[in-house]
Amino acid sequence: MQSSILTPANSPATSTSGWKARTQARTSRPCGSPHSCGSPTRMLPTNAVAGVGVQGPATTSASSVSLNGRGSPTSTSYNGRAASPSPRPTNAPLQILVRAAKEARVTSTAAPADSFEISSRLAAAQSWPGLQVLALQYQGRLDQRSVVAVLQRAAQLALATRAAPSSAEQYACARFLESMAMSCAALIPSMGPPTVAAVLGTLGALADNGLVPLRQVPYMVVVLVQALILASLPQLHNYNGPQLAYVMRGCALLSPSGLPEVWLDEWQSVTTGTLLAAMSPDALDAVMASLQALYVTQNWTPQDRWMNELLQAVEKQLGAYDGERLKQLALVLADLELRPNNGWFGAFKHAFDRRVSAAEVEARDVAGVLYAMTKLEVSFA
C-alpha cells in the first residue's frame, strides 16, 4: 500500500475564502517503494509565489467538507451524495463581460447568423486576419454551436502552422479572441458542460500552440475564462475525462493570476484515478501542461496520492509517446520539481531508448530529456 508524502501536520492550508493559492513549500521526501509508481519526491520549490486575482464565493465550513480517499477535499455532500458546490447567484466576471459587450454595442437581441452561412465563411477563412474579420462581422450574432465551430476553426488553423507563431499572428489571434469573448457574453448563462468544455478546450489549444502567451492574455479573454470557471464549477462532476483535461488546460494557460482554489479542489476531486487511466496521451499531456502552468503562476500542486495516480496513468501510455512528447514530459517533471521513483524512470528510459534506437528522436529532444534528468538529479546513462 502506497504511503502519502504529506501528513496532516504539514499539509498546506486552504484559505477561508477558498480562492487563494496554496503557498506552503513542500519539503523533499524519500522515493516510493520499488516496483511501483510509489510516492514521488517533491524537490524544494524555488519559484516565486503569485497571488490569485479572482474573487469569488467562500467555501463551506470545515465541518461540511470531508476528505476523499486521496486525502483531498471532496465535493460538498448533500444527503450522502457527492455534488458540486452551489455557485453564487452573481458571476462578477460575467457581469464585466456583459457590460463590455454593451459598451461595444454588441446586442444579444440580434437575430443569430445562419449556420450554413457561417460554415461557408469558415471554410474560406485561411488566415488569422480572415478569422478576425469574421468574428467582428458576426459579433453578437453567433449561437453556441457557431461559437464552438469558429473557435475550432481557429484551433485547426493553429495546428496547420507548426512553426512558432509570429508577433503579427499573436496580435491577430488576440483581437479575434476579444471579439469572440463579446459574442460569448450573452451565451454563458445557458451553456452546458459540452459547450463550456469545447470553448475552454479550444482556447487552451490556442495557448498551447503559442498564440496566446500566458503573460499577454488579453484582459477580456481573462474575464471570459473567469466567467467560464464560475459557470463550470457546479457542473464539473458531469464532465468526462478528456473534457476535464482540456478544460483544465484552457483555464490554467489563460489565467495569468492563477485559478481559484475551490475550483482546483473540485476538479481534483472529480478527476478520479479511473478517469486518468482511461485518458489518451494527448489528454494526459494537457493535464501535465496545466500542472506546470499552475505551479509557475501560483505554486499549486495536487495531493500526492492523486499525483501518483496521474503518473501511473502516464506510465501505462509511455509506449505511445514519441520523442517530442517524452521530452516535454521530462521537462514538465523538472519544472514541477517532481521526481518519481526509479521504477517509473526505468519505464520512461525504456520507452525513450526504444525511440532513439529507431531513430525517431530529434537531437533537440535528446538534449531536452538529458537536461531534465540532470535537473532532477536522475542518472540516465
Tab-separated table of C-alpha atoms in Angstrom:
chain	number	residue	atom	x	y	z
A	1	MET	CA	0.000	0.000	0.000
A	2	GLN	CA	1.461	3.331	-1.067
A	3	SER	CA	2.203	5.892	1.622
A	4	SER	CA	1.306	9.528	1.230
A	5	ILE	CA	4.115	12.081	1.246
A	6	LEU	CA	2.142	14.709	3.092
A	7	THR	CA	0.929	14.227	6.635
A	8	PRO	CA	-1.942	16.157	8.219
A	9	ALA	CA	0.576	18.231	10.135
A	10	ASN	CA	2.319	19.589	7.076
A	11	SER	CA	-0.494	19.612	4.541
A	12	PRO	CA	-0.868	23.092	3.015
A	13	ALA	CA	-3.755	25.062	4.435
A	14	THR	CA	-6.652	26.378	2.417
A	15	SER	CA	-7.650	29.999	2.912
A	16	THR	CA	-11.012	30.858	4.385
A	17	SER	CA	-12.174	32.231	1.050
A	18	GLY	CA	-11.120	29.127	-0.849
A	19	TRP	CA	-9.703	31.238	-3.677
A	20	LYS	CA	-6.100	31.690	-2.604
A	21	ALA	CA	-3.319	29.557	-3.978
A	22	ARG	CA	-1.629	27.047	-1.727
A	23	THR	CA	1.669	28.690	-0.931
A	24	GLN	CA	3.303	26.478	1.695
A	25	ALA	CA	6.532	24.933	0.440
A	26	ARG	CA	6.803	21.159	0.498
A	27	THR	CA	9.992	19.520	1.645
A	28	SER	CA	11.652	16.582	-0.033
A	29	ARG	CA	10.639	13.069	0.931
A	30	PRO	CA	12.227	9.689	0.149
A	31	CYS	CA	11.296	7.976	-3.082
A	32	GLY	CA	8.453	5.468	-3.050
A	33	SER	CA	8.693	1.738	-2.739
A	34	PRO	CA	10.315	-0.173	-5.632
A	35	HIS	CA	8.360	-1.986	-8.338
A	36	SER	CA	5.511	0.520	-8.174
A	37	CYS	CA	4.901	4.104	-9.099
A	38	GLY	CA	5.396	4.957	-5.446
A	39	SER	CA	5.182	8.390	-3.899
A	40	PRO	CA	7.076	10.954	-5.971
A	41	THR	CA	9.732	13.077	-4.340
A	42	ARG	CA	8.947	16.778	-4.259
A	43	MET	CA	12.149	18.778	-4.581
A	44	LEU	CA	12.457	22.072	-2.712
A	45	PRO	CA	10.418	24.719	-4.589
A	46	THR	CA	12.415	27.715	-5.767
A	47	ASN	CA	9.840	29.632	-7.774
A	48	ALA	CA	8.075	32.784	-6.578
A	49	VAL	CA	4.530	32.591	-5.307
A	50	ALA	CA	1.857	34.535	-7.167
A	51	GLY	CA	-1.479	35.566	-5.759
A	52	VAL	CA	-4.821	34.833	-7.328
A	53	GLY	CA	-6.557	37.793	-8.902
A	54	VAL	CA	-10.040	36.312	-8.946
A	55	GLN	CA	-12.628	36.927	-6.291
A	56	GLY	CA	-15.459	34.502	-5.736
A	57	PRO	CA	-17.613	32.580	-3.297
A	58	ALA	CA	-16.429	31.439	0.104
A	59	THR	CA	-16.016	27.757	0.776
A	60	THR	CA	-18.273	25.781	3.024
A	61	SER	CA	-17.380	25.369	6.670
A	62	ALA	CA	-14.743	22.859	7.698
A	63	SER	CA	-17.387	20.616	9.235
A	64	SER	CA	-19.195	20.226	5.909
A	65	VAL	CA	-16.120	19.271	3.889
A	66	SER	CA	-14.815	15.729	4.056
A	67	LEU	CA	-11.655	14.159	2.702
A	68	ASN	CA	-11.840	11.652	-0.087
A	69	GLY	CA	-9.711	8.535	-0.441
A	70	ARG	CA	-6.872	10.535	-1.921
A	71	GLY	CA	-6.669	12.947	1.007
A	72	SER	CA	-8.174	15.903	-0.868
A	73	PRO	CA	-11.455	17.666	-0.196
A	74	THR	CA	-14.415	16.097	-1.944
A	75	SER	CA	-17.411	17.823	-3.413
A	76	THR	CA	-19.902	19.165	-0.911
A	77	SER	CA	-22.103	16.285	0.232
A	78	TYR	CA	-25.891	16.516	0.214
A	79	ASN	CA	-27.830	13.612	1.713
A	80	GLY	CA	-24.823	11.356	1.351
A	81	ARG	CA	-24.469	12.116	-2.362
A	82	ALA	CA	-21.454	13.981	-3.678
A	83	ALA	CA	-22.384	17.110	-5.559
A	84	SER	CA	-20.557	20.226	-6.661
A	85	PRO	CA	-20.806	23.352	-4.502
A	86	SER	CA	-23.602	25.734	-5.419
A	87	PRO	CA	-22.371	28.878	-7.167
A	88	ARG	CA	-23.116	32.419	-6.118
A	89	PRO	CA	-26.145	33.961	-7.824
A	90	THR	CA	-23.812	36.661	-9.169
A	91	ASN	CA	-20.994	35.869	-11.583
A	92	ALA	CA	-18.839	39.008	-11.321
A	93	PRO	CA	-16.605	38.257	-14.355
A	94	LEU	CA	-19.721	37.605	-16.443
A	95	GLN	CA	-21.132	40.977	-15.398
A	96	ILE	CA	-17.907	42.640	-16.562
A	97	LEU	CA	-18.144	40.781	-19.869
A	98	VAL	CA	-21.797	41.728	-20.399
A	99	ARG	CA	-21.071	45.373	-19.572
A	100	ALA	CA	-18.141	45.431	-22.015
A	101	ALA	CA	-20.312	43.902	-24.736
A	102	LYS	CA	-22.967	46.537	-24.100
A	103	GLU	CA	-20.402	49.334	-24.327
A	104	ALA	CA	-19.167	47.814	-27.592
A	105	ARG	CA	-22.803	47.841	-28.802
A	106	VAL	CA	-22.908	44.085	-29.115
A	107	THR	CA	-26.600	43.318	-28.643
A	108	SER	CA	-27.901	39.897	-27.662
A	109	THR	CA	-31.250	40.630	-29.340
A	110	ALA	CA	-29.827	40.466	-32.856
A	111	ALA	CA	-31.007	37.558	-34.977
A	112	PRO	CA	-28.496	34.667	-34.976
A	113	ALA	CA	-26.490	34.284	-38.152
A	114	ASP	CA	-27.395	31.418	-40.449
A	115	SER	CA	-25.303	28.346	-39.600
A	116	PHE	CA	-24.808	27.449	-43.282
A	117	GLU	CA	-23.503	30.946	-43.940
A	118	ILE	CA	-21.084	30.651	-41.017
A	119	SER	CA	-19.861	27.257	-42.228
A	120	SER	CA	-19.142	28.547	-45.727
A	121	ARG	CA	-17.296	31.571	-44.360
A	122	LEU	CA	-15.229	29.376	-42.050
A	123	ALA	CA	-14.223	27.116	-44.929
A	124	ALA	CA	-12.885	30.163	-46.763
A	125	ALA	CA	-11.034	31.587	-43.752
A	126	GLN	CA	-7.395	30.574	-44.178
A	127	SER	CA	-5.626	33.201	-42.071
A	128	TRP	CA	-5.878	34.936	-38.717
A	129	PRO	CA	-6.887	38.275	-40.263
A	130	GLY	CA	-9.673	36.421	-42.078
A	131	LEU	CA	-10.930	34.879	-38.841
A	132	GLN	CA	-10.626	38.233	-37.100
A	133	VAL	CA	-12.830	39.901	-39.719
A	134	LEU	CA	-15.372	37.080	-39.487
A	135	ALA	CA	-15.550	37.360	-35.697
A	136	LEU	CA	-16.101	41.116	-35.936
A	137	GLN	CA	-18.777	40.862	-38.619
A	138	TYR	CA	-20.798	38.293	-36.680
A	139	GLN	CA	-20.079	39.669	-33.220
A	140	GLY	CA	-23.137	39.093	-31.042
A	141	ARG	CA	-24.910	37.053	-33.735
A	142	LEU	CA	-23.331	33.660	-33.070
A	143	ASP	CA	-25.225	30.945	-31.250
A	144	GLN	CA	-23.461	28.372	-29.076
A	145	ARG	CA	-22.876	25.926	-31.917
A	146	SER	CA	-21.441	28.641	-34.156
A	147	VAL	CA	-19.146	29.910	-31.382
A	148	VAL	CA	-17.721	26.423	-30.954
A	149	ALA	CA	-17.337	25.998	-34.731
A	150	VAL	CA	-15.466	29.296	-35.099
A	151	LEU	CA	-13.119	28.511	-32.209
A	152	GLN	CA	-12.459	25.013	-33.538
A	153	ARG	CA	-11.571	26.505	-36.926
A	154	ALA	CA	-9.075	28.717	-35.119
A	155	ALA	CA	-7.573	25.658	-33.401
A	156	GLN	CA	-7.268	23.908	-36.778
A	157	LEU	CA	-5.521	26.944	-38.208
A	158	ALA	CA	-3.096	26.909	-35.281
A	159	LEU	CA	-2.268	23.236	-35.858
A	160	ALA	CA	-1.689	23.850	-39.569
A	161	THR	CA	1.167	26.251	-38.831
A	162	ARG	CA	3.723	24.182	-36.936
A	163	ALA	CA	6.328	26.948	-36.831
A	164	ALA	CA	6.449	29.321	-33.887
A	165	PRO	CA	3.752	31.965	-34.395
A	166	SER	CA	4.869	35.444	-35.314
A	167	SER	CA	4.001	38.510	-33.271
A	168	ALA	CA	1.568	39.546	-36.015
A	169	GLU	CA	-0.247	36.203	-35.739
A	170	GLN	CA	-0.370	36.506	-31.954
A	171	TYR	CA	-1.814	40.003	-32.260
A	172	ALA	CA	-4.470	38.911	-34.771
A	173	CYS	CA	-5.371	35.919	-32.582
A	174	ALA	CA	-5.704	38.188	-29.536
A	175	ARG	CA	-8.073	40.553	-31.360
A	176	PHE	CA	-10.027	37.565	-32.687
A	177	LEU	CA	-10.463	36.162	-29.174
A	178	GLU	CA	-11.586	39.543	-27.841
A	179	SER	CA	-14.366	39.580	-30.435
A	180	MET	CA	-15.333	36.018	-29.537
A	181	ALA	CA	-15.470	36.997	-25.859
A	182	MET	CA	-18.060	39.657	-26.727
A	183	SER	CA	-20.122	37.050	-28.581
A	184	CYS	CA	-19.974	34.683	-25.596
A	185	ALA	CA	-21.206	37.258	-23.073
A	186	ALA	CA	-24.919	36.562	-23.550
A	187	LEU	CA	-24.447	32.815	-24.085
A	188	ILE	CA	-22.562	31.779	-20.939
A	189	PRO	CA	-25.583	31.519	-18.583
A	190	SER	CA	-27.195	28.907	-20.847
A	191	MET	CA	-24.035	26.965	-21.719
A	192	GLY	CA	-23.996	23.311	-20.715
A	193	PRO	CA	-20.915	21.199	-19.915
A	194	PRO	CA	-20.229	20.175	-23.566
A	195	THR	CA	-20.195	23.795	-24.764
A	196	VAL	CA	-18.122	25.110	-21.843
A	197	ALA	CA	-15.668	22.237	-22.338
A	198	ALA	CA	-15.434	22.905	-26.079
A	199	VAL	CA	-14.825	26.644	-25.612
A	200	LEU	CA	-12.193	26.221	-22.898
A	201	GLY	CA	-10.633	23.280	-24.741
A	202	THR	CA	-10.102	25.255	-27.943
A	203	LEU	CA	-8.836	28.283	-26.026
A	204	GLY	CA	-6.312	26.011	-24.327
A	205	ALA	CA	-5.235	24.572	-27.675
A	206	LEU	CA	-4.506	28.076	-28.983
A	207	ALA	CA	-2.479	28.900	-25.885
A	208	ASP	CA	-0.630	25.583	-26.092
A	209	ASN	CA	0.418	26.417	-29.662
A	210	GLY	CA	1.990	29.684	-28.529
A	211	LEU	CA	-0.636	32.007	-29.991
A	212	VAL	CA	-1.693	33.348	-26.579
A	213	PRO	CA	1.344	33.699	-24.278
A	214	LEU	CA	0.394	33.451	-20.606
A	215	ARG	CA	1.676	36.931	-19.742
A	216	GLN	CA	-0.033	38.517	-22.767
A	217	VAL	CA	-3.577	37.169	-22.459
A	218	PRO	CA	-5.989	40.000	-23.373
A	219	TYR	CA	-7.984	41.268	-20.418
A	220	MET	CA	-11.376	40.394	-21.901
A	221	VAL	CA	-10.162	36.847	-22.612
A	222	VAL	CA	-9.075	36.524	-18.966
A	223	VAL	CA	-12.530	37.728	-17.900
A	224	LEU	CA	-14.160	35.243	-20.295
A	225	VAL	CA	-12.160	32.380	-18.791
A	226	GLN	CA	-13.013	33.511	-15.261
A	227	ALA	CA	-16.715	33.609	-16.137
A	228	LEU	CA	-16.484	30.102	-17.602
A	229	ILE	CA	-14.655	28.882	-14.487
A	230	LEU	CA	-17.522	30.021	-12.280
A	231	ALA	CA	-20.081	28.635	-14.725
A	232	SER	CA	-18.356	25.240	-14.787
A	233	LEU	CA	-17.897	24.862	-11.018
A	234	PRO	CA	-21.324	23.299	-10.280
A	235	GLN	CA	-21.074	21.153	-13.423
A	236	LEU	CA	-17.620	19.579	-13.142
A	237	HIS	CA	-18.985	16.252	-11.905
A	238	ASN	CA	-20.802	15.918	-15.266
A	239	TYR	CA	-17.611	16.167	-17.349
A	240	ASN	CA	-15.866	13.131	-18.815
A	241	GLY	CA	-12.110	12.510	-18.675
A	242	PRO	CA	-10.997	14.321	-21.858
A	243	GLN	CA	-13.282	17.261	-21.089
A	244	LEU	CA	-11.763	17.609	-17.616
A	245	ALA	CA	-8.257	17.507	-19.102
A	246	TYR	CA	-8.846	20.130	-21.786
A	247	VAL	CA	-10.951	22.378	-19.545
A	248	MET	CA	-8.115	22.419	-17.021
A	249	ARG	CA	-5.602	23.297	-19.734
A	250	GLY	CA	-7.743	26.143	-21.039
A	251	CYS	CA	-8.202	27.560	-17.548
A	252	ALA	CA	-4.565	27.167	-16.487
A	253	LEU	CA	-2.918	28.517	-19.649
A	254	LEU	CA	-5.175	31.577	-19.876
A	255	SER	CA	-5.229	32.655	-16.217
A	256	PRO	CA	-2.079	34.695	-15.514
A	257	SER	CA	-3.083	35.171	-11.854
A	258	GLY	CA	-3.895	31.501	-11.271
A	259	LEU	CA	-7.155	29.689	-10.589
A	260	PRO	CA	-9.469	29.790	-7.562
A	261	GLU	CA	-8.532	27.002	-5.205
A	262	VAL	CA	-12.149	25.973	-4.642
A	263	TRP	CA	-12.336	25.180	-8.370
A	264	LEU	CA	-8.999	23.333	-8.315
A	265	ASP	CA	-10.068	21.203	-5.353
A	266	GLU	CA	-13.344	20.349	-7.054
A	267	TRP	CA	-11.567	19.483	-10.304
A	268	GLN	CA	-9.099	17.253	-8.454
A	269	SER	CA	-11.952	15.556	-6.617
A	270	VAL	CA	-13.913	14.626	-9.754
A	271	THR	CA	-10.854	13.716	-11.858
A	272	THR	CA	-10.511	10.236	-10.415
A	273	GLY	CA	-7.803	7.657	-10.995
A	274	THR	CA	-10.211	5.704	-13.201
A	275	LEU	CA	-10.700	8.705	-15.487
A	276	LEU	CA	-6.957	9.370	-15.582
A	277	ALA	CA	-6.222	5.752	-16.515
A	278	ALA	CA	-8.621	5.986	-19.468
A	279	MET	CA	-7.139	9.218	-20.865
A	280	SER	CA	-5.240	9.347	-24.144
A	281	PRO	CA	-1.629	10.584	-24.276
A	282	ASP	CA	-2.868	13.917	-25.637
A	283	ALA	CA	-5.272	14.383	-22.714
A	284	LEU	CA	-2.556	13.419	-20.221
A	285	ASP	CA	-0.247	15.953	-21.877
A	286	ALA	CA	-2.945	18.586	-21.337
A	287	VAL	CA	-3.115	17.727	-17.638
A	288	MET	CA	0.668	17.862	-17.241
A	289	ALA	CA	0.881	21.203	-19.077
A	290	SER	CA	-1.829	22.558	-16.767
A	291	LEU	CA	0.052	21.496	-13.641
A	292	GLN	CA	3.212	23.088	-14.994
A	293	ALA	CA	1.426	26.412	-15.578
A	294	LEU	CA	-0.294	26.352	-12.179
A	295	TYR	CA	2.987	25.660	-10.398
A	296	VAL	CA	4.521	28.707	-12.076
A	297	THR	CA	1.588	31.075	-11.535
A	298	GLN	CA	0.517	30.127	-8.017
A	299	ASN	CA	2.767	27.334	-6.710
A	300	TRP	CA	-0.161	24.891	-6.711
A	301	THR	CA	0.236	21.130	-6.975
A	302	PRO	CA	-2.324	18.351	-6.440
A	303	GLN	CA	-2.318	15.990	-3.485
A	304	ASP	CA	0.493	13.444	-3.715
A	305	ARG	CA	-1.785	10.416	-3.862
A	306	TRP	CA	-3.600	11.967	-6.812
A	307	MET	CA	-0.264	12.698	-8.464
A	308	ASN	CA	0.693	9.038	-8.020
A	309	GLU	CA	-2.433	8.041	-9.948
A	310	LEU	CA	-1.572	10.505	-12.713
A	311	LEU	CA	1.982	9.170	-13.004
A	312	GLN	CA	0.669	5.603	-13.132
A	313	ALA	CA	-1.671	6.583	-15.969
A	314	VAL	CA	1.214	8.245	-17.817
A	315	GLU	CA	3.467	5.221	-17.281
A	316	LYS	CA	0.916	2.941	-18.964
A	317	GLN	CA	0.892	5.228	-22.021
A	318	LEU	CA	4.662	5.754	-22.365
A	319	GLY	CA	4.847	3.279	-25.231
A	320	ALA	CA	2.684	5.623	-27.326
A	321	TYR	CA	4.824	8.697	-26.610
A	322	ASP	CA	7.066	9.934	-29.425
A	323	GLY	CA	10.367	11.710	-28.847
A	324	GLU	CA	8.867	15.181	-28.567
A	325	ARG	CA	6.245	14.041	-26.057
A	326	LEU	CA	8.849	12.247	-23.951
A	327	LYS	CA	10.981	15.381	-23.914
A	328	GLN	CA	8.024	17.547	-22.933
A	329	LEU	CA	7.036	15.122	-20.166
A	330	ALA	CA	10.561	15.158	-18.738
A	331	LEU	CA	10.705	18.957	-18.847
A	332	VAL	CA	7.349	19.260	-17.084
A	333	LEU	CA	8.538	16.969	-14.283
A	334	ALA	CA	11.690	19.063	-13.979
A	335	ASP	CA	9.701	22.308	-13.842
A	336	LEU	CA	7.380	20.783	-11.236
A	337	GLU	CA	10.470	19.671	-9.285
A	338	LEU	CA	8.761	16.299	-9.050
A	339	ARG	CA	10.877	13.153	-9.119
A	340	PRO	CA	9.103	9.783	-9.454
A	341	ASN	CA	10.858	6.681	-8.173
A	342	ASN	CA	13.399	4.574	-10.046
A	343	GLY	CA	10.799	2.100	-11.293
A	344	TRP	CA	8.884	4.826	-13.092
A	345	PHE	CA	12.051	6.263	-14.600
A	346	GLY	CA	13.018	2.758	-15.731
A	347	ALA	CA	9.823	2.588	-17.800
A	348	PHE	CA	10.493	6.091	-19.138
A	349	LYS	CA	14.068	5.190	-20.115
A	350	HIS	CA	12.881	2.015	-21.860
A	351	ALA	CA	10.400	3.996	-23.966
A	352	PHE	CA	12.994	6.663	-24.723
A	353	ASP	CA	15.728	4.172	-25.678
A	354	ARG	CA	13.311	2.381	-27.997
A	355	ARG	CA	12.570	5.621	-29.832
A	356	VAL	CA	16.266	6.518	-30.030
A	357	SER	CA	17.160	3.069	-31.419
A	358	ALA	CA	14.526	3.519	-34.111
A	359	ALA	CA	15.993	6.945	-34.989
A	360	GLU	CA	12.674	8.573	-34.112
A	361	VAL	CA	14.050	11.211	-31.737
A	362	GLU	CA	15.422	14.582	-32.826
A	363	ALA	CA	18.700	15.812	-31.363
A	364	ARG	CA	16.918	18.685	-29.594
A	365	ASP	CA	14.584	16.181	-27.918
A	366	VAL	CA	17.540	14.147	-26.649
A	367	ALA	CA	19.109	17.326	-25.292
A	368	GLY	CA	15.846	18.282	-23.592
A	369	VAL	CA	15.494	14.904	-21.878
A	370	LEU	CA	19.103	14.926	-20.665
A	371	TYR	CA	18.694	18.468	-19.335
A	372	ALA	CA	15.555	17.475	-17.420
A	373	MET	CA	17.209	14.380	-15.955
A	374	THR	CA	20.163	16.477	-14.813
A	375	LYS	CA	17.839	18.991	-13.169
A	376	LEU	CA	16.005	16.155	-11.404
A	377	GLU	CA	19.352	14.636	-10.344
A	378	VAL	CA	18.483	11.336	-12.019
A	379	SER	CA	21.172	9.109	-13.535
A	380	PHE	CA	20.203	8.478	-17.149
A	381	ALA	CA	23.304	6.746	-18.523
